[in-house]
mmCIF file of C-alpha atoms in Angstrom:
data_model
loop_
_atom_site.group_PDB
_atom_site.id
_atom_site.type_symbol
_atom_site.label_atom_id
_atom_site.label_comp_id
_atom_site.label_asym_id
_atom_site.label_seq_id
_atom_site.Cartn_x
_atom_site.Cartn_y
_atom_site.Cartn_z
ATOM 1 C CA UNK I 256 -2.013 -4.446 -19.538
ATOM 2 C CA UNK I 257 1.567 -4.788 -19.946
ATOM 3 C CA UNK I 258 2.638 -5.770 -23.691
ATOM 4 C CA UNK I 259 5.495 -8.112 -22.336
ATOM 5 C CA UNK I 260 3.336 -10.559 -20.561
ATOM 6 C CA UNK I 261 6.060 -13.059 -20.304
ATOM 7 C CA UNK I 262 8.761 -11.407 -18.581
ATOM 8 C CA UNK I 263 10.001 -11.841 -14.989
ATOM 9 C CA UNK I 264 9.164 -9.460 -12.406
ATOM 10 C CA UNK I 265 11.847 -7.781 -12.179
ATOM 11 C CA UNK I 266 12.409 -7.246 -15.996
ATOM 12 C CA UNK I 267 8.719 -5.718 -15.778
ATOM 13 C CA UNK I 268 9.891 -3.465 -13.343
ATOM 14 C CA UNK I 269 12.440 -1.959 -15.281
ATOM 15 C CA UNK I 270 10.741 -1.838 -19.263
ATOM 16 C CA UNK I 271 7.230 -2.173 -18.877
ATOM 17 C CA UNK I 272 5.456 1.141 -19.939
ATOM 18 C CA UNK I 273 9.003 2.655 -20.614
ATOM 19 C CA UNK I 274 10.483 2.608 -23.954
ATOM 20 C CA UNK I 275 13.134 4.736 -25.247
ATOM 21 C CA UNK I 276 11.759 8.888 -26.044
ATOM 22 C CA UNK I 277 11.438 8.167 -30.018
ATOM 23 C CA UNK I 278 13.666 11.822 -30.499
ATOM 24 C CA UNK I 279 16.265 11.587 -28.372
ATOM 25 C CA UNK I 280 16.440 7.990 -27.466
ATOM 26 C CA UNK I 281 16.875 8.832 -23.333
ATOM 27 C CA UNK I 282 16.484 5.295 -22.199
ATOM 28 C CA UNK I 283 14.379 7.372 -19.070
ATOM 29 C CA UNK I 284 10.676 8.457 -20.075
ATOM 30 C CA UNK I 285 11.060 11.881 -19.497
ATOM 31 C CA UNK I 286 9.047 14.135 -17.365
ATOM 32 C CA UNK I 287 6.424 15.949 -19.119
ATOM 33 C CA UNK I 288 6.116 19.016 -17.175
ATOM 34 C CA UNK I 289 3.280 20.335 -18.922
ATOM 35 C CA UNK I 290 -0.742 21.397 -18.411
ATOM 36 C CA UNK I 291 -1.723 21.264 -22.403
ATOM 37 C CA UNK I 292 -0.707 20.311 -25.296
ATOM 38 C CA UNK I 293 -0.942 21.443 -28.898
ATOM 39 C CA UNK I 294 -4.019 20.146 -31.101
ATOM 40 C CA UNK I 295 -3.573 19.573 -34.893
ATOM 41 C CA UNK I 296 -7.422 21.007 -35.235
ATOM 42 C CA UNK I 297 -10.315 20.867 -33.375
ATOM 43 C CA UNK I 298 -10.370 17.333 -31.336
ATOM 44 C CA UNK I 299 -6.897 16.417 -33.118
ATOM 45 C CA UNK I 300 -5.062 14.862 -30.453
ATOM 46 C CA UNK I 301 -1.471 13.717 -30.609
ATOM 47 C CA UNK I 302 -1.309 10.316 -29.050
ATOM 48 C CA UNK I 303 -4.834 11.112 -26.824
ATOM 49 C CA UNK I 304 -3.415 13.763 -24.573
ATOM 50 C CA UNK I 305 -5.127 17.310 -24.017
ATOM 51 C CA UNK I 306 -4.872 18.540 -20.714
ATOM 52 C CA UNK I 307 -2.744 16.887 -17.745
ATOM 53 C CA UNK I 308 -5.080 16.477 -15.485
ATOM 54 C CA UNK I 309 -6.812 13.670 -17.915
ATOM 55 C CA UNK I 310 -3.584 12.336 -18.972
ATOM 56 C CA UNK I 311 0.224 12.861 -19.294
ATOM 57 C CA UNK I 312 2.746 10.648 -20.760
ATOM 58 C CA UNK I 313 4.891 10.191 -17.337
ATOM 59 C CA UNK I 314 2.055 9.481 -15.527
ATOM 60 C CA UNK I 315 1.243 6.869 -18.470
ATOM 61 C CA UNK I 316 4.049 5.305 -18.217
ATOM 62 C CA UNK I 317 3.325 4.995 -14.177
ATOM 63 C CA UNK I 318 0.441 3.736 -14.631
ATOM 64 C CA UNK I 319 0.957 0.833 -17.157
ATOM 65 C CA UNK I 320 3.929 -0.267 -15.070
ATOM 66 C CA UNK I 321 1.601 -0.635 -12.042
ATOM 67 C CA UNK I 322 -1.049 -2.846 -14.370
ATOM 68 C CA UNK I 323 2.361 -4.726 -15.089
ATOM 69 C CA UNK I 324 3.645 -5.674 -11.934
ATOM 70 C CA UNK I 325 0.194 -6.230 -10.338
ATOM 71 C CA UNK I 326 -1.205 -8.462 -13.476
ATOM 72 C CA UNK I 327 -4.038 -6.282 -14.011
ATOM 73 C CA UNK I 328 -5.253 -4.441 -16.528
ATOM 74 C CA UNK I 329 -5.476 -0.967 -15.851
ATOM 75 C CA UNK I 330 -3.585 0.883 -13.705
ATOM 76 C CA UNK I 331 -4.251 4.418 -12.199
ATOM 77 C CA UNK I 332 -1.767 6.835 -10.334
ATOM 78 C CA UNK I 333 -2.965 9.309 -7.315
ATOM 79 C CA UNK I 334 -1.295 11.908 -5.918
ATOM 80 C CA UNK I 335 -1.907 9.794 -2.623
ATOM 81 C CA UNK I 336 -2.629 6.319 -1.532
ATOM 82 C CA UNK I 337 -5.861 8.413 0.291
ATOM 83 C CA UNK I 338 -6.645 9.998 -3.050
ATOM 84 C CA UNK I 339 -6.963 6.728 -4.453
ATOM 85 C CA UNK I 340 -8.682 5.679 -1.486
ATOM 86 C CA UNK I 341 -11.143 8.108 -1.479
ATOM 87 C CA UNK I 342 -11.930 7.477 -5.893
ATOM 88 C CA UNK I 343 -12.579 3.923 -5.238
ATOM 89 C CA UNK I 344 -14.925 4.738 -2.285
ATOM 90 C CA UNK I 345 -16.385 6.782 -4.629
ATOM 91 C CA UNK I 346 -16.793 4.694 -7.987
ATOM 92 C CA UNK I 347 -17.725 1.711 -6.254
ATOM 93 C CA UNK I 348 -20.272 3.302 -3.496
ATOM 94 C CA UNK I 349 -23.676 5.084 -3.373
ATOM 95 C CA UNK I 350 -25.408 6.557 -0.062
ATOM 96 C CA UNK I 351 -26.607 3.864 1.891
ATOM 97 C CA UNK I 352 -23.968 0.947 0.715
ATOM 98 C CA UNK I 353 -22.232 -0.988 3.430
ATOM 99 C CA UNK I 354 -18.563 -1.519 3.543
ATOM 100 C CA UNK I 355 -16.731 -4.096 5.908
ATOM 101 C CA UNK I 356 -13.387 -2.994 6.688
ATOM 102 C CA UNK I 357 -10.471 -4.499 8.897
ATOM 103 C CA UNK I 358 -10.418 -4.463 12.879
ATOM 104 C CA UNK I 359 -7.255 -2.782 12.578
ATOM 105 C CA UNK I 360 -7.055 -1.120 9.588
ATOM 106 C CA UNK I 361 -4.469 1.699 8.733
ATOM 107 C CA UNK I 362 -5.238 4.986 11.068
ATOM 108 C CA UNK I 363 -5.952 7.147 7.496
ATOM 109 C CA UNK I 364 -7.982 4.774 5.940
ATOM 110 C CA UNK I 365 -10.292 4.886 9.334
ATOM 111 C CA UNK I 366 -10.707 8.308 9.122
ATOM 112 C CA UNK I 367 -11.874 8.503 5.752
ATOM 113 C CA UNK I 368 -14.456 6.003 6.783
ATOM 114 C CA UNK I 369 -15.221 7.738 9.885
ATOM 115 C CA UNK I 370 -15.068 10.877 9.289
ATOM 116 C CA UNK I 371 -15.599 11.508 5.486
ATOM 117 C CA UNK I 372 -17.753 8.836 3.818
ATOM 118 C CA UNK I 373 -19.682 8.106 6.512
ATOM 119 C CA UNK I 374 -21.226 11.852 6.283
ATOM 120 C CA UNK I 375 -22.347 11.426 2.673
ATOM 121 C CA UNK I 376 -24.101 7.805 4.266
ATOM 122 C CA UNK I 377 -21.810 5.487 3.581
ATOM 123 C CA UNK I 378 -21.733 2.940 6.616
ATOM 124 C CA UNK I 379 -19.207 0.258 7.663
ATOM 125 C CA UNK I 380 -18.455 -2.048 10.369
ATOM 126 C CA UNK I 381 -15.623 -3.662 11.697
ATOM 127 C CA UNK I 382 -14.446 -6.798 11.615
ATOM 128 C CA UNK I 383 -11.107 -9.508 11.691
ATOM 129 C CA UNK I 384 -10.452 -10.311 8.313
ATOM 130 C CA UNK I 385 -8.262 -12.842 9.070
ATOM 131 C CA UNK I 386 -11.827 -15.075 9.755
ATOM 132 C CA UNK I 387 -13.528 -15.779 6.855
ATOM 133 C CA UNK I 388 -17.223 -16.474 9.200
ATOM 134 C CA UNK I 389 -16.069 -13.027 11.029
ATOM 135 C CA UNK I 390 -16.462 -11.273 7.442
ATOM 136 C CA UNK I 391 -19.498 -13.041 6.223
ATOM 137 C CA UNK I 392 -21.424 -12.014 9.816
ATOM 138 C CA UNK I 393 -20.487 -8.484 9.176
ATOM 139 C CA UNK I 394 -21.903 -8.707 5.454
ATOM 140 C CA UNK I 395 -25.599 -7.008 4.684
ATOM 141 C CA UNK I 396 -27.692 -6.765 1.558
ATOM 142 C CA UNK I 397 -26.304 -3.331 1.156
ATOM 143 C CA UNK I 398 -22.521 -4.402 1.681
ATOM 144 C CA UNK I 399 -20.620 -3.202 -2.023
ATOM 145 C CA UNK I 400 -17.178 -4.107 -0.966
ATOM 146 C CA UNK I 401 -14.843 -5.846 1.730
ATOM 147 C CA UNK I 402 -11.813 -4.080 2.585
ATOM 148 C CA UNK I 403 -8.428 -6.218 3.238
ATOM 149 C CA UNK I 404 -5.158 -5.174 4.219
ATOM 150 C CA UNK I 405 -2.756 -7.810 4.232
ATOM 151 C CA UNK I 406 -0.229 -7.597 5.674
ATOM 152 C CA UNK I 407 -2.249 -5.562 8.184
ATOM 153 C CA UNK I 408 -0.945 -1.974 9.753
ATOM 154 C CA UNK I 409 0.399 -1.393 12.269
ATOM 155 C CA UNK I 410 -0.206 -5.351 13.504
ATOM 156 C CA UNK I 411 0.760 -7.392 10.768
ATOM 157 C CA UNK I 412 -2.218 -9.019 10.115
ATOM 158 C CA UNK I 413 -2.941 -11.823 7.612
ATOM 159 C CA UNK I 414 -5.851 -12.153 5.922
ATOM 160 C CA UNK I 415 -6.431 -15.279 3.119
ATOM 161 C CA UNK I 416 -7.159 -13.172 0.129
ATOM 162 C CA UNK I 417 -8.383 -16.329 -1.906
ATOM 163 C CA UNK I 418 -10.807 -17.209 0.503
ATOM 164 C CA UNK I 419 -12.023 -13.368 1.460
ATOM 165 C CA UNK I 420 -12.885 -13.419 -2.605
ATOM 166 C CA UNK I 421 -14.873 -15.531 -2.734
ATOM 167 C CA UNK I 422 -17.131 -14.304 0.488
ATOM 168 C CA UNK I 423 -17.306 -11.146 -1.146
ATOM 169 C CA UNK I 424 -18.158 -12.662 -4.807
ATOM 170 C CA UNK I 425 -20.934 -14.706 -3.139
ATOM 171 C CA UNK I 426 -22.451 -11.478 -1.625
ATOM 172 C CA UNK I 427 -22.550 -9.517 -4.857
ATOM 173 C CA UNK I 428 -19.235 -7.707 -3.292
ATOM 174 C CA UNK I 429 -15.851 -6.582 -4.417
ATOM 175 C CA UNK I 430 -12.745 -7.729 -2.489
ATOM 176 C CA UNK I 431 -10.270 -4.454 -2.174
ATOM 177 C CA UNK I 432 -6.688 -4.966 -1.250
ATOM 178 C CA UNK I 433 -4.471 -2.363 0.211
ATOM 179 C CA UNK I 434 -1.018 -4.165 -0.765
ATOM 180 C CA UNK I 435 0.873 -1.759 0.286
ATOM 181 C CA UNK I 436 3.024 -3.715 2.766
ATOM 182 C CA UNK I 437 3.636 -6.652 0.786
ATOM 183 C CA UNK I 438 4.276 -4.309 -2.844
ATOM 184 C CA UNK I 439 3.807 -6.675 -6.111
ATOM 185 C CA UNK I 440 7.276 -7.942 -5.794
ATOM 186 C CA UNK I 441 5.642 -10.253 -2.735
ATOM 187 C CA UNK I 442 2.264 -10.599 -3.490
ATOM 188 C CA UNK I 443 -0.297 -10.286 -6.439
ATOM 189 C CA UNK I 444 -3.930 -10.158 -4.774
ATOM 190 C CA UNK I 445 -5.543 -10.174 -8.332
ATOM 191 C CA UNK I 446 -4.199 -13.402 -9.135
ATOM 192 C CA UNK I 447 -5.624 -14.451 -5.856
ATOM 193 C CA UNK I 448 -9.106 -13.104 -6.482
ATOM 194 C CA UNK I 449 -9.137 -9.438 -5.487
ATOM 195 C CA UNK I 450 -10.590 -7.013 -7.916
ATOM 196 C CA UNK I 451 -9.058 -4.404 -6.958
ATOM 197 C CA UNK I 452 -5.349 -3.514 -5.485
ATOM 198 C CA UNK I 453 -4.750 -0.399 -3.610
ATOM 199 C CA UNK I 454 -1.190 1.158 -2.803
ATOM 200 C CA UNK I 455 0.024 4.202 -1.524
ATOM 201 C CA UNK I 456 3.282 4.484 -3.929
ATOM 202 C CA UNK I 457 4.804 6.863 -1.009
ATOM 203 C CA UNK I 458 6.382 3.814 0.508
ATOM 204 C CA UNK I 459 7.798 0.508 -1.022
ATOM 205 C CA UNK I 460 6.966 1.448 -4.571
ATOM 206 C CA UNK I 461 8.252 5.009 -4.311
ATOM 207 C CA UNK I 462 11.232 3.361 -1.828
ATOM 208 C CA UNK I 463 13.317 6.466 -1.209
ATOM 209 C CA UNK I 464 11.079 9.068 1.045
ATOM 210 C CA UNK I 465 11.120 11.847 -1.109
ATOM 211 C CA UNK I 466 7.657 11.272 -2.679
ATOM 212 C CA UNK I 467 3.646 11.162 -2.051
ATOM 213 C CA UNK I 468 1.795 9.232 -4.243
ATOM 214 C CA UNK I 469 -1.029 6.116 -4.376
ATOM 215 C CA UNK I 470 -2.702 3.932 -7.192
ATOM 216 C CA UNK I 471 -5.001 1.543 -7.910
ATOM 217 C CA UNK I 472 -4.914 -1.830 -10.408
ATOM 218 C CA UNK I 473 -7.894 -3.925 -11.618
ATOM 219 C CA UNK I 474 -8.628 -6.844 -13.534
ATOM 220 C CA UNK I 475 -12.044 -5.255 -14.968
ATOM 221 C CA UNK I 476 -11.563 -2.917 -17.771
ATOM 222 C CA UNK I 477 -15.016 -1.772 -17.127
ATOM 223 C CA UNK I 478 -14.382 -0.934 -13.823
ATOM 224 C CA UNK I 479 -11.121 0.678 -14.735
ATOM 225 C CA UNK I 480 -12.851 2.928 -17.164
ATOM 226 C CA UNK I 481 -15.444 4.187 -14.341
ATOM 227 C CA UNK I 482 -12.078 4.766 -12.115
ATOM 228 C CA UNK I 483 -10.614 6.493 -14.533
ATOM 229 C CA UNK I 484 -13.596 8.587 -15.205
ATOM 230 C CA UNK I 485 -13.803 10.105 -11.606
ATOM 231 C CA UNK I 486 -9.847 10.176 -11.432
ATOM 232 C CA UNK I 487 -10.358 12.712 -14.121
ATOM 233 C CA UNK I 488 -13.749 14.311 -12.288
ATOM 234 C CA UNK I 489 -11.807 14.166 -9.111
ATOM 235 C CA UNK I 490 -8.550 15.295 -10.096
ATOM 236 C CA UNK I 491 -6.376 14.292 -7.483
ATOM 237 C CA UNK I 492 -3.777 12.877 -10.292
ATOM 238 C CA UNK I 493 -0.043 12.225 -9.541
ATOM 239 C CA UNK I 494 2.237 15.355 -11.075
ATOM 240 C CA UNK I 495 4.206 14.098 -13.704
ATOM 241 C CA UNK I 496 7.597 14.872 -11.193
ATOM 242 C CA UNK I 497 6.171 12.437 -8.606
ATOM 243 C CA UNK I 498 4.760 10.072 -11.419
ATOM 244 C CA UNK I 499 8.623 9.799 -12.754
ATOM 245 C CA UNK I 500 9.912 9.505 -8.653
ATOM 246 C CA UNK I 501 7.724 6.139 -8.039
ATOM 247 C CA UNK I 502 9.124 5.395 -11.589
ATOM 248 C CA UNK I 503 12.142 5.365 -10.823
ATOM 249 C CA UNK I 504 12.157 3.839 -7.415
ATOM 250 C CA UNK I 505 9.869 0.660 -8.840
ATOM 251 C CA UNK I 506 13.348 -0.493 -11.073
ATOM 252 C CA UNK I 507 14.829 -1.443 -7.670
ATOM 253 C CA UNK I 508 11.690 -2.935 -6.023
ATOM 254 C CA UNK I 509 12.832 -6.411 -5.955
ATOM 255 C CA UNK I 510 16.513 -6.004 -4.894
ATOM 256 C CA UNK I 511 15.624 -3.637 -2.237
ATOM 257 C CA UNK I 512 12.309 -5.970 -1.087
ATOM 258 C CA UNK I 513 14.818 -8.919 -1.010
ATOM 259 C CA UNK I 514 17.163 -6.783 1.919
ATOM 260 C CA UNK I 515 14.398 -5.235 3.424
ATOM 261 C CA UNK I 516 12.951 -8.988 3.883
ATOM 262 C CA UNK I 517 16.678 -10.164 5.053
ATOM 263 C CA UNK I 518 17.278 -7.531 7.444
ATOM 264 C CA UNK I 519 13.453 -7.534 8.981
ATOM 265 C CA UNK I 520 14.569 -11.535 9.225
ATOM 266 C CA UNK I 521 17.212 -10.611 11.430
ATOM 267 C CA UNK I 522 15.866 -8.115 13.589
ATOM 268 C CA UNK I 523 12.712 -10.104 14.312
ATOM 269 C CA UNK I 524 15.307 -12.744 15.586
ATOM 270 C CA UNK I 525 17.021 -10.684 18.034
ATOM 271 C CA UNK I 526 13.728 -9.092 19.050
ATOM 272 C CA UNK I 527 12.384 -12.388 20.204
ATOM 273 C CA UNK I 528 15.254 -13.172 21.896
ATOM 274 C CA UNK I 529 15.192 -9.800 24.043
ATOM 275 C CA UNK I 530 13.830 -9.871 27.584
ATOM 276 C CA UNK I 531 12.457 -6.384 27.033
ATOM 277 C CA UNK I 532 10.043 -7.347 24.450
ATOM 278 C CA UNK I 533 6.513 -8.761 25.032
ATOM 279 C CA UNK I 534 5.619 -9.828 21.812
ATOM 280 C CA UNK I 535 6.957 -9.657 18.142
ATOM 281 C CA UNK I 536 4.360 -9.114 15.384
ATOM 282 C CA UNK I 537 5.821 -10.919 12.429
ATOM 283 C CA UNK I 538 4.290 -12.751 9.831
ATOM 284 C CA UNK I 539 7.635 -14.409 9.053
ATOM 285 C CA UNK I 540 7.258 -16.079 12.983
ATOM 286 C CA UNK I 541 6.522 -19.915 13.061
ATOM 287 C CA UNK I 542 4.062 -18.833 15.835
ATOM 288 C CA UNK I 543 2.168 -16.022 13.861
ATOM 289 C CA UNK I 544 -1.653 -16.776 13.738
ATOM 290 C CA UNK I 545 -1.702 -16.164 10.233
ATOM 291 C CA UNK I 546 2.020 -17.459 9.046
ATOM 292 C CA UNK I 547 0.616 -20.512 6.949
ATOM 293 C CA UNK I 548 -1.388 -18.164 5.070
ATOM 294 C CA UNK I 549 1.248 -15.630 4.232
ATOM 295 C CA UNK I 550 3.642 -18.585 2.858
ATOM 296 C CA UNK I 551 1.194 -19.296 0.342
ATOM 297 C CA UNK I 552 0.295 -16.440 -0.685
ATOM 298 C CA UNK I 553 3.703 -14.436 -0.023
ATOM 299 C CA UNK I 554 6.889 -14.696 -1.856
ATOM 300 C CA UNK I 555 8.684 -13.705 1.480
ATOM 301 C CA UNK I 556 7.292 -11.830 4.885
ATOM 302 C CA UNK I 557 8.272 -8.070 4.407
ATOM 303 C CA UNK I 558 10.134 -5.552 6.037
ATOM 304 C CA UNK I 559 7.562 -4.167 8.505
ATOM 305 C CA UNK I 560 7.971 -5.604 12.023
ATOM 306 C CA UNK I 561 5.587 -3.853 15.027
ATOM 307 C CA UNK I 562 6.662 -5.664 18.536
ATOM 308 C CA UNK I 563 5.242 -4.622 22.473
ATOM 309 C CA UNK I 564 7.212 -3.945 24.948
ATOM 310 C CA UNK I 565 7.255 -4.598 28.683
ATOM 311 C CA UNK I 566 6.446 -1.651 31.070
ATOM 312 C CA UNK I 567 3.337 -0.375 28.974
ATOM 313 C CA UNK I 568 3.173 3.265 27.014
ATOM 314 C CA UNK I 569 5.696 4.926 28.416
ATOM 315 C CA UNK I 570 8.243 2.338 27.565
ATOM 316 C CA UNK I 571 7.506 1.923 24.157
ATOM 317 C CA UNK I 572 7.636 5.615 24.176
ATOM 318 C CA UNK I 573 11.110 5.497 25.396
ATOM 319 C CA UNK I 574 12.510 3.076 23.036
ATOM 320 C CA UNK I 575 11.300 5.329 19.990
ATOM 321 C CA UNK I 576 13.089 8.467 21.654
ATOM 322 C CA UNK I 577 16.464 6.451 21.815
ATOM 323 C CA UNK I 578 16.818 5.341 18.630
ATOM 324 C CA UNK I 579 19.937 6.713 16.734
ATOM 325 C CA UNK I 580 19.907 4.741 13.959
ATOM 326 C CA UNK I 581 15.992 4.396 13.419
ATOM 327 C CA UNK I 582 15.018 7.380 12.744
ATOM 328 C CA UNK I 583 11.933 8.252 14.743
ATOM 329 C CA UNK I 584 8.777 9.511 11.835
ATOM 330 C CA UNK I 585 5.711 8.163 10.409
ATOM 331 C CA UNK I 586 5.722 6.428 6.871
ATOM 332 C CA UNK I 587 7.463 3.533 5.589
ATOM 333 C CA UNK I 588 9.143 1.360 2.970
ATOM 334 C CA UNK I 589 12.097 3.557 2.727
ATOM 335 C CA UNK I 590 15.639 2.773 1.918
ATOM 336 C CA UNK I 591 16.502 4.107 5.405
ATOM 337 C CA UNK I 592 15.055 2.718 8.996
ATOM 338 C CA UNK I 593 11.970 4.205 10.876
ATOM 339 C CA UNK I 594 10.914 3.845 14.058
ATOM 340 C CA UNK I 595 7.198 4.921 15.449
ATOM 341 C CA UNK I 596 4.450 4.625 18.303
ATOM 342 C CA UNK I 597 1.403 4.051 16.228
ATOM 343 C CA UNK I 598 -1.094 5.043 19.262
ATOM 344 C CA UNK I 599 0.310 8.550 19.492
ATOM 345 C CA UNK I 600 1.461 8.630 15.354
ATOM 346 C CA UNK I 601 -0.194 7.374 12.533
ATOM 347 C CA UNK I 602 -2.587 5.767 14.551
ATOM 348 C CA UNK I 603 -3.669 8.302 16.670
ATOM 349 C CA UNK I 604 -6.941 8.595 14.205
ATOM 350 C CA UNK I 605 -8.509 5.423 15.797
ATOM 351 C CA UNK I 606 -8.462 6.055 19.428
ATOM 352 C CA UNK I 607 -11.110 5.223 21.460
ATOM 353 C CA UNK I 608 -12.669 2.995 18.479
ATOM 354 C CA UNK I 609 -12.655 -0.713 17.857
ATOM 355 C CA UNK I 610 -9.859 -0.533 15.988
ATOM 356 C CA UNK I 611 -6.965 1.322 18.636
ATOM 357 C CA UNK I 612 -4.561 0.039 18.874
ATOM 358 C CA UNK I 613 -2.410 -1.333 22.123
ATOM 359 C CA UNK I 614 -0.183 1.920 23.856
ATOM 360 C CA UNK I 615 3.125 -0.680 24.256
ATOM 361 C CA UNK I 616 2.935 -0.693 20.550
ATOM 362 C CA UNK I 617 6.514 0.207 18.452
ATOM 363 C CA UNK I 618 6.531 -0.252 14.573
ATOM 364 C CA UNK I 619 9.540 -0.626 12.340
ATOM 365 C CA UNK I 620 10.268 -0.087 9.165
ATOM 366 C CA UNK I 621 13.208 -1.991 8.790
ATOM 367 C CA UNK I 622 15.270 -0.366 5.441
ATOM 368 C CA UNK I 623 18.384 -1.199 3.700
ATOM 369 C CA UNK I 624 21.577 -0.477 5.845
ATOM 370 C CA UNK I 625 23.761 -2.726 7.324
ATOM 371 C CA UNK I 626 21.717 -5.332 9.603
ATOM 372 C CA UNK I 627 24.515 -5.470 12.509
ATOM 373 C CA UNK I 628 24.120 -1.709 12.927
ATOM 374 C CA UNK I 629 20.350 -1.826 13.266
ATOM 375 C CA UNK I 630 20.536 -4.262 15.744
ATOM 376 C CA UNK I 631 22.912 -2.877 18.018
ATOM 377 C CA UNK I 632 20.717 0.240 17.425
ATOM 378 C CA UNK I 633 17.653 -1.400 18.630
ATOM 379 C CA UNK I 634 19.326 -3.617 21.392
ATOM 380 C CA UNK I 635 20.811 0.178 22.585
ATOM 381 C CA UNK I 636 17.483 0.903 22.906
ATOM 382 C CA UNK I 637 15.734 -1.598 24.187
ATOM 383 C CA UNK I 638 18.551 -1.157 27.258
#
């Protein structure tokens, strides 16, 4: 828990689990490239650490940041947002327990369902999150947690994170939160009722593409001492280099969030304008099933935008190859603007399952550059 409750967001950002080193006075925690550390006798540690993998002061300081700006009370850094995926499934879960998890769901996050936990018997079914009665008919006696991404990816789905608490409290669940589309700056799920918030710090946290890394932050300390115990078993920790990156990159969260929000504003405007474009996935959109929902629970509507575009597949295809500015990869929540087709990318995991996704699918990260130059970028595009 952060020791400067009171402060704004973005003063949190920028001090909270950083003070200055107490030799040198670098206003930067530094990065503690090290496996061990000397003891002053048998079980005499200086300031708890012994061995990296169980703690290091850079990844520390990560990690009560991210209890900061989520409100929670422990925080935990991965060295992925699957790693800390695949610990939670893991702390929470025994063979047998039921999971419900979102009808479209990130491509990854499927997979480790599908593919991984289901083999040591976890099960799971699908359904829209969005519907609170569509969760509660998927629930069982057996169901341990409901799984929530909001906003959803690659479809921007909104799900009411107050009111998917308390489903999940009344069946003896947890309510998980993958906020890694909204970031704390926009949304706080723990003050909504989640108990616990997953990210993968690659992307908004992170901010600049040149790291991996996930957490998670919960309100329980209990719980947070049973995560922490099998981040330790587990060992998939972040490295204190990429612990210092997402550092780094979380002192700009807001004022980056803020033009990512402004320039996704404008591009969803010319995109519904377009004659080439089906449909415009948006929560910011008037006309967006779940758009009431995210303006209560949302500071502002992100910088992902996903839209469909006429002529099927091979169109949407087309518009990622043309792209100049856009730069055609998988990931997000960069500084700079992506461009992907989520059937044959990061979704390409859930084909042929309930939770595919449509082929005239194109998703956007929308970054930080000048918003006339991505649109005449996309408009190029589009043709």
């Amino acid at each position: 828990m952060s020791d400067q409750p009171d402060k704004s967001f973005e003063t949190l950002a920028i001090h909270a689990g950083q003070t200055a080193d107490p030799v040198t006075g670098a206003v930067v925690p530094p990065i503690y490239q090290v496996s061990t550390y000397k003891q002053d006798g048998v079980g005499g540690l200086r300031g708890g650490y012994e061995y990296s993998r169980s703690g290091n002061p850079t990844r520390t300081a990560l990690e009560e940041n991210l209890a900061a700006l989520e409100g929670g009370r422990r925080g935990l850094a991965f060295a992925s947002g699957l790693a800390a995926e695949d610990c939670l499934l893991r702390t929470l879960l025994t063979p047998g327990d039921h999971v419900v998890i979102p009808n479209d769901a990130y491509g990854g996050t499927f997979r480790l369902f599908s593919k991984v936990a289901e083999r040591w018997g976890v099960r799971w079914s699908v359904a829209d999150t969005s519907d609170p009665a569509a969760v509660r008919a998927a629930l069982c006696d057996r169901t341990k947690a409901v799984w929530v991404e909001t906003p959803s990816n690659p479809l921007l789905g909104i799900t009411d994170i107050a009111a998917s608490a308390e489903v999940a409290r009344a069946a003896g669940a947890r309510l998980v939160v993958d906020n890694t589309f909204a970031s704390p700056y926009l949304q706080q799920p723990l003050a909504l009722g989640a108990d616990v918030v997953v990210h993968s710090t690659t992307k908004y946290m992170g901010g600049h593409s040149d790291v991996v890394g996930g957490a998670l932050v919960v309100s329980d300390p209990e719980l947070g001492e049973e995560l922490a115990f099998h981040q330790n078993s587990m060992g998939a920790v972040a490295g204190p280099m990429d612990a210092w990156l997402v550092l780094r990159g979380i002192k700009t969260l807001a004022v980056r969030m803020d033009r990512h929000c402004a320039n996704a504003e404008r591009v969803v405007e010319a995109l519904t304008a377009h004659p080439e474009v089906a449909e415009v996935c948006y929560p910011g959109l008037p006309s967006h099933p779940g758009h009431e929902t995210a303006a209560k629970q949302m500071r502002a509507f992100g910088g992902m935008v996903s839209f469909r575009v006429r002529g099927g597949e091979e169109a949407a295809v087309g518009v990622c190859d043309r792209t100049q500015l856009f730069t055609l990869g998988e990931s997000l929540g960069g500084v700079e603007s992506l461009i992907e087709h989520p059937g044959r990318m990061t979704h390409a995991s859930a084909a042929g399952s309930p939770l595919e996704v449509p082929a005239d699918l194109v998703r956007l990260s929308v970054g930080i550059e000048s918003a006339d130059d991505l649109l005449a970028d996309l408009t190029a595009a589009l043709g």
